[in-house]
XYZ file of C-alpha atoms in Angstrom:
296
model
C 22.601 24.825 -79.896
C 22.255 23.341 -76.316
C 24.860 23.836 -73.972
C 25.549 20.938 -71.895
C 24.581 20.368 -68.066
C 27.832 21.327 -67.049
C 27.997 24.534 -68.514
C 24.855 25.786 -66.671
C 25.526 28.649 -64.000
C 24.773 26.583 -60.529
C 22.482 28.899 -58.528
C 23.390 29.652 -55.321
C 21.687 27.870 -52.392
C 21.044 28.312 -48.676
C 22.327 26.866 -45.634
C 19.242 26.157 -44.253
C 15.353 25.915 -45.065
C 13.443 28.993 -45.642
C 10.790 29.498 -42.255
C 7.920 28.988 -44.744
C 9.194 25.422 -45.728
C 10.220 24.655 -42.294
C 6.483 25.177 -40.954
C 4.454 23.387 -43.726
C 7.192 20.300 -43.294
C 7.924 20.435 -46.768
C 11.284 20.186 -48.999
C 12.946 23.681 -49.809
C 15.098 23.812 -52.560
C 16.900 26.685 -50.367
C 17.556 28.955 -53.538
C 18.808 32.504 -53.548
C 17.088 34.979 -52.786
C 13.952 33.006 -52.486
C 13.130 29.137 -53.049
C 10.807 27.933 -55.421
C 7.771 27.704 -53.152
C 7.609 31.177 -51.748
C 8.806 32.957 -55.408
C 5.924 30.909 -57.002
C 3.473 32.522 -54.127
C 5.193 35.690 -53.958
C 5.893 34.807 -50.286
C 8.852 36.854 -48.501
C 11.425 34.146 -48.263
C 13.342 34.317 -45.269
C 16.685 31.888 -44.329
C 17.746 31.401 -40.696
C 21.465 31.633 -41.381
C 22.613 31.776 -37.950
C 21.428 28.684 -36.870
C 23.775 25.795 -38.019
C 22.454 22.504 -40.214
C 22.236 19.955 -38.158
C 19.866 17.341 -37.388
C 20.526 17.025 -33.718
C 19.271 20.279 -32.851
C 15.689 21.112 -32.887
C 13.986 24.908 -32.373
C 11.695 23.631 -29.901
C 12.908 20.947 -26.796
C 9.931 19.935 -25.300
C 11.999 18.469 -22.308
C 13.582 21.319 -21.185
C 10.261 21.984 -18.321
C 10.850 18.316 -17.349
C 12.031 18.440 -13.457
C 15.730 15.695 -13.189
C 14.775 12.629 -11.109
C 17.511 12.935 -8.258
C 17.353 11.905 -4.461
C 16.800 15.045 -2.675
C 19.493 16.358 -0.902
C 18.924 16.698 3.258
C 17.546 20.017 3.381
C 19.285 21.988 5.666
C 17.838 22.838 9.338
C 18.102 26.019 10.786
C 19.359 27.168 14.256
C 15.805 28.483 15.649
C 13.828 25.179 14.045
C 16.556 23.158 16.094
C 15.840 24.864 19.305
C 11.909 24.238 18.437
C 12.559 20.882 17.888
C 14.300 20.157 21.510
C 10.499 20.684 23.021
C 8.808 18.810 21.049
C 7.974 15.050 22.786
C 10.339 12.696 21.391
C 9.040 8.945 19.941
C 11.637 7.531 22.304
C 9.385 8.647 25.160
C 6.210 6.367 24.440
C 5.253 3.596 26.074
C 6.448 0.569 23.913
C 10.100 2.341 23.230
C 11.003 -0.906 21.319
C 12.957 -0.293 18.076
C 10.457 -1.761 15.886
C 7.586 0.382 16.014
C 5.172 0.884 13.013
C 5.186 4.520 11.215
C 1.825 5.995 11.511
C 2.229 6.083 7.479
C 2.122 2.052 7.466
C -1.266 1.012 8.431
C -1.771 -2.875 9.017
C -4.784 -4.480 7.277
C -6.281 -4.830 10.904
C -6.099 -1.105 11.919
C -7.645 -0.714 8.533
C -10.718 -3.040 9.607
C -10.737 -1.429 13.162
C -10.960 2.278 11.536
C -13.730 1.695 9.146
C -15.467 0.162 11.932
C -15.610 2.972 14.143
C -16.220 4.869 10.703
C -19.488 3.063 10.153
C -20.132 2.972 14.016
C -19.655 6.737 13.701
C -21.827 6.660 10.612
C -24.795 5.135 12.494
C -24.892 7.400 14.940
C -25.327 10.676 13.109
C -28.194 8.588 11.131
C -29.611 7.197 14.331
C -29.779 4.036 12.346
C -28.880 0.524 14.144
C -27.030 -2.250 11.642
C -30.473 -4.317 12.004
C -32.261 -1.116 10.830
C -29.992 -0.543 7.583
C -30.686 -4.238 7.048
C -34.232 -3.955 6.770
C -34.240 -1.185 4.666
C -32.491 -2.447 2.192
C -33.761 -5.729 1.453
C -36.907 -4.621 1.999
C -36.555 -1.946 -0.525
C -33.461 -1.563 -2.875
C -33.117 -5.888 -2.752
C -36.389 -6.041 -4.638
C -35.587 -4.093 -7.481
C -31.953 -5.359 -7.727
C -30.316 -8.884 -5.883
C -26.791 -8.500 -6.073
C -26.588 -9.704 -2.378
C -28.069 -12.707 -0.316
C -30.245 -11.244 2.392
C -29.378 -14.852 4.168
C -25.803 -14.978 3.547
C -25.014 -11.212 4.651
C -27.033 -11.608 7.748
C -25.252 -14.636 8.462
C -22.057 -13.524 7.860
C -22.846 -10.475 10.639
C -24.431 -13.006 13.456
C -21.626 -14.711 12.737
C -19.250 -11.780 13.409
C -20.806 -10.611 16.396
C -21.143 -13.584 18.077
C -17.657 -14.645 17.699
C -16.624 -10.829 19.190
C -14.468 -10.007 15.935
C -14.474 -7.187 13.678
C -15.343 -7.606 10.809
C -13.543 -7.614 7.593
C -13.106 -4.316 5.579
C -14.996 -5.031 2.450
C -18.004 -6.082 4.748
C -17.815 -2.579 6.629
C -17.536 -1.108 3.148
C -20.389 -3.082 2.134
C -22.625 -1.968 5.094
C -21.628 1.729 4.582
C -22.940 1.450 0.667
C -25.968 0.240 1.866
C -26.798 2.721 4.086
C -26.044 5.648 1.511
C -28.608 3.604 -0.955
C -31.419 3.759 1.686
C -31.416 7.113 3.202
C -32.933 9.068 0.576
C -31.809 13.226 -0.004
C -34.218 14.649 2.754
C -34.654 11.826 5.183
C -35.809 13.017 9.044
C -33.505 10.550 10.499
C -30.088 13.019 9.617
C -30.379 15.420 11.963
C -27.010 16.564 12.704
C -25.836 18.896 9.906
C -22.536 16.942 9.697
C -24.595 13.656 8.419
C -25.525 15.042 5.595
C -26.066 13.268 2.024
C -22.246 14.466 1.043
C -20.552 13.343 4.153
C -22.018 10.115 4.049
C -20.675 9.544 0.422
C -17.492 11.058 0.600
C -16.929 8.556 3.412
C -17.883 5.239 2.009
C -15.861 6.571 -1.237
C -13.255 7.299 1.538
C -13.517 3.308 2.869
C -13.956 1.880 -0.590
C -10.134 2.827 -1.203
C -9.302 1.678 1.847
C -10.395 -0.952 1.627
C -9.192 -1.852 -2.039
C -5.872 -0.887 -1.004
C -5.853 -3.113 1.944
C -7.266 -5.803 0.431
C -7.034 -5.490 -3.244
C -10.575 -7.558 -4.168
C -13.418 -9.464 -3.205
C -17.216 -9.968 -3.902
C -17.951 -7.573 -1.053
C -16.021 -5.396 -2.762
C -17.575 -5.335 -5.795
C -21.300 -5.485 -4.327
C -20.169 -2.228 -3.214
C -18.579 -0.576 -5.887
C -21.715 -1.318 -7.837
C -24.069 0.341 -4.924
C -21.781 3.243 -5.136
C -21.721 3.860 -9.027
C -25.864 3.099 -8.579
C -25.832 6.240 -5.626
C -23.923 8.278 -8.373
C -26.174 7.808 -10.570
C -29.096 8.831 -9.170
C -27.354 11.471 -7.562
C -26.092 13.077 -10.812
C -22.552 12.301 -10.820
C -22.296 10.661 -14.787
C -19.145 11.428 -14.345
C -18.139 9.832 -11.084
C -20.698 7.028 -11.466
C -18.734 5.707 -14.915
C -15.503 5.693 -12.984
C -17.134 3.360 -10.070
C -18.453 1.097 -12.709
C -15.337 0.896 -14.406
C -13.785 0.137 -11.350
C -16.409 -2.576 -10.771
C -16.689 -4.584 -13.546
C -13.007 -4.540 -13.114
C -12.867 -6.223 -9.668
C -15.430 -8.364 -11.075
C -13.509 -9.590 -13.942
C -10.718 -10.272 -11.173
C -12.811 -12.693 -9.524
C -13.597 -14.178 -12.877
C -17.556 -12.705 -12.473
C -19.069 -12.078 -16.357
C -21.701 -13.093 -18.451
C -19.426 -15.707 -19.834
C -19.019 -17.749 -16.702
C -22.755 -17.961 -15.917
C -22.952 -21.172 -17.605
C -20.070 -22.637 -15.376
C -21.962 -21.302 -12.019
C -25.162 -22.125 -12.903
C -23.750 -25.853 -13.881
C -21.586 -26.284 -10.156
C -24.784 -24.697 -8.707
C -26.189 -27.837 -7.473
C -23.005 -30.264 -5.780
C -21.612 -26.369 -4.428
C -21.754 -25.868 -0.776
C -21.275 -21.764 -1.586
C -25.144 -21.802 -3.298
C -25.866 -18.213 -2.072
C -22.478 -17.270 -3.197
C -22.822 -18.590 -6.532
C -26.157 -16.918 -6.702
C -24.480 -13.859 -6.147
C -22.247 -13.931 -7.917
C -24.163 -14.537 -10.771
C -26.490 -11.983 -9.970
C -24.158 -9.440 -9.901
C -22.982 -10.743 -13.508
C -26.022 -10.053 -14.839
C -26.416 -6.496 -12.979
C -23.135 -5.082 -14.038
C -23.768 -5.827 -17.567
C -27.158 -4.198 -17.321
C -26.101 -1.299 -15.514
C -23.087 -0.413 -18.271
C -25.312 0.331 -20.944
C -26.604 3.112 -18.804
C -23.188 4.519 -18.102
């Protein structure tokens, strides 16, 4: 005769999971000595009974390496960096002592434009290499294979520049600097200082590129550039370095609204446009950046 459900001796159960259970993320039905699972594999079953149920507490708290977000406190200064301090020259002391003087951290977009100028200035020395010269070369060369830039509009826009006595803008600078890393090859005579070597020449014009995007965000300059910089990667054996430049690129590019899909719409305002060289660019450069992606 069957005894009823009630009548059945209720084995006794943990407090916890078993460890076993606990690491495979499976149900334990936490019976004495062992559960199911670990009797059926003749597994030693082992209960945590010290720590207590609860769901609010996990073994493992991932957050406790995380550093508290908090202003930092005003570190303290001590007595012999005080008396240091007295002989140091004091801001105060300068020639324009008004109370609104720039920090030397916050750099105006036109100390940005006068820097990279003397950068590329700089840059044409070591190379021995006039702005003419780095012209030449290019267009003569690199233009040929790849027209991403109006030989008439660029030496406009540098006429135009020096005849008015300005600076030029930053992305133009940048610009120049990109073109003169694509035509001096790895062992050209004209670097004859050891300083102007093949890696300080990029490490600069990567150096103005940010600059110069952080100054002035975008622009086609910009991203004539950027795609002369990815190209010297390239060839240079930098995958790595040359994806992120083309990334960055065909980002700037989609800014501007430059893609395959608006070649249509240039090509169409081509002819009542008063930019023509511009729109050639641009279009140009459409065309280039898609090309050059399915390298990267």
């Amino acid at each position: 005769m069957d005894l009823p459900d009630s009548t059945m001796t209720d084995t006794k159960r943990a407090q916890n999971v078993c460890h076993a259970c606990m690491l495979r993320k499976k149900a334990c039905d936490k019976a004495l000595p062992a559960c199911s699972f670990c009797a059926s594999r003749r597994l030693r079953c082992r209960y945590d009974i010290s720590v207590p149920k609860g769901k609010d507490r996990r073994a493992y708290n991932a957050g406790r390496h995380f550093v508290p977000l908090q202003s930092p406190s005003t570190p303290s200064v001590s007595p012999q960096a005080k008396a240091m301090t007295r002989h140091l020259p004091s801001p105060k002391s300068q020639k324009d002592p008004t109370p609104t003087q720039h920090s030397s951290l916050y750099v105006l977009p036109q100390s940005v434009e006068e820097s990279l100028n003397q950068l590329a200035h700089h840059c044409t020395e070591l190379t021995k290499l006039t702005y003419d010269n780095i012209l030449d070369r290019y267009f003569q060369a690199f233009h040929t294979w790849l027209p991403v830039v109006s030989p008439d509009s660029f030496r406009r826009e540098a006429s135009r520049y020096r005849e008015e006595g300005r600076l030029p803008p930053a992305d133009f600078t940048v610009l120049l600097l990109a073109m003169l890393l694509i035509v001096l090859p790895a062992h050209d005579p004209y670097l004859r200082s050891p300083r102007a070597s093949q890696e300080f020449l990029y490490t600069t014009t990567k150096s103005a590129f940010s600059q110069a995007q952080a100054s002035i965000c975008t622009s086609l300059r910009l991203v004539q550039a950027a795609l002369l910089i990815a190209l010297r990667e390239y060839t240079s054996v930098r995958p790595e370095a040359a994806y992120i430049s083309m990334m960055t690129c065909a980002g700037l590019a989609r800014t501007l609204g430059i893609g395959i899909t608006s070649v249509r719409t240039t090509r169409d305002a081509q002819k009542t446009s008063d930019s023509r060289l511009e729109t050639m660019e641009r279009e140009n450069l459409a065309w280039a950046i898609a090309i050059l992606e399915r390298y990267e």
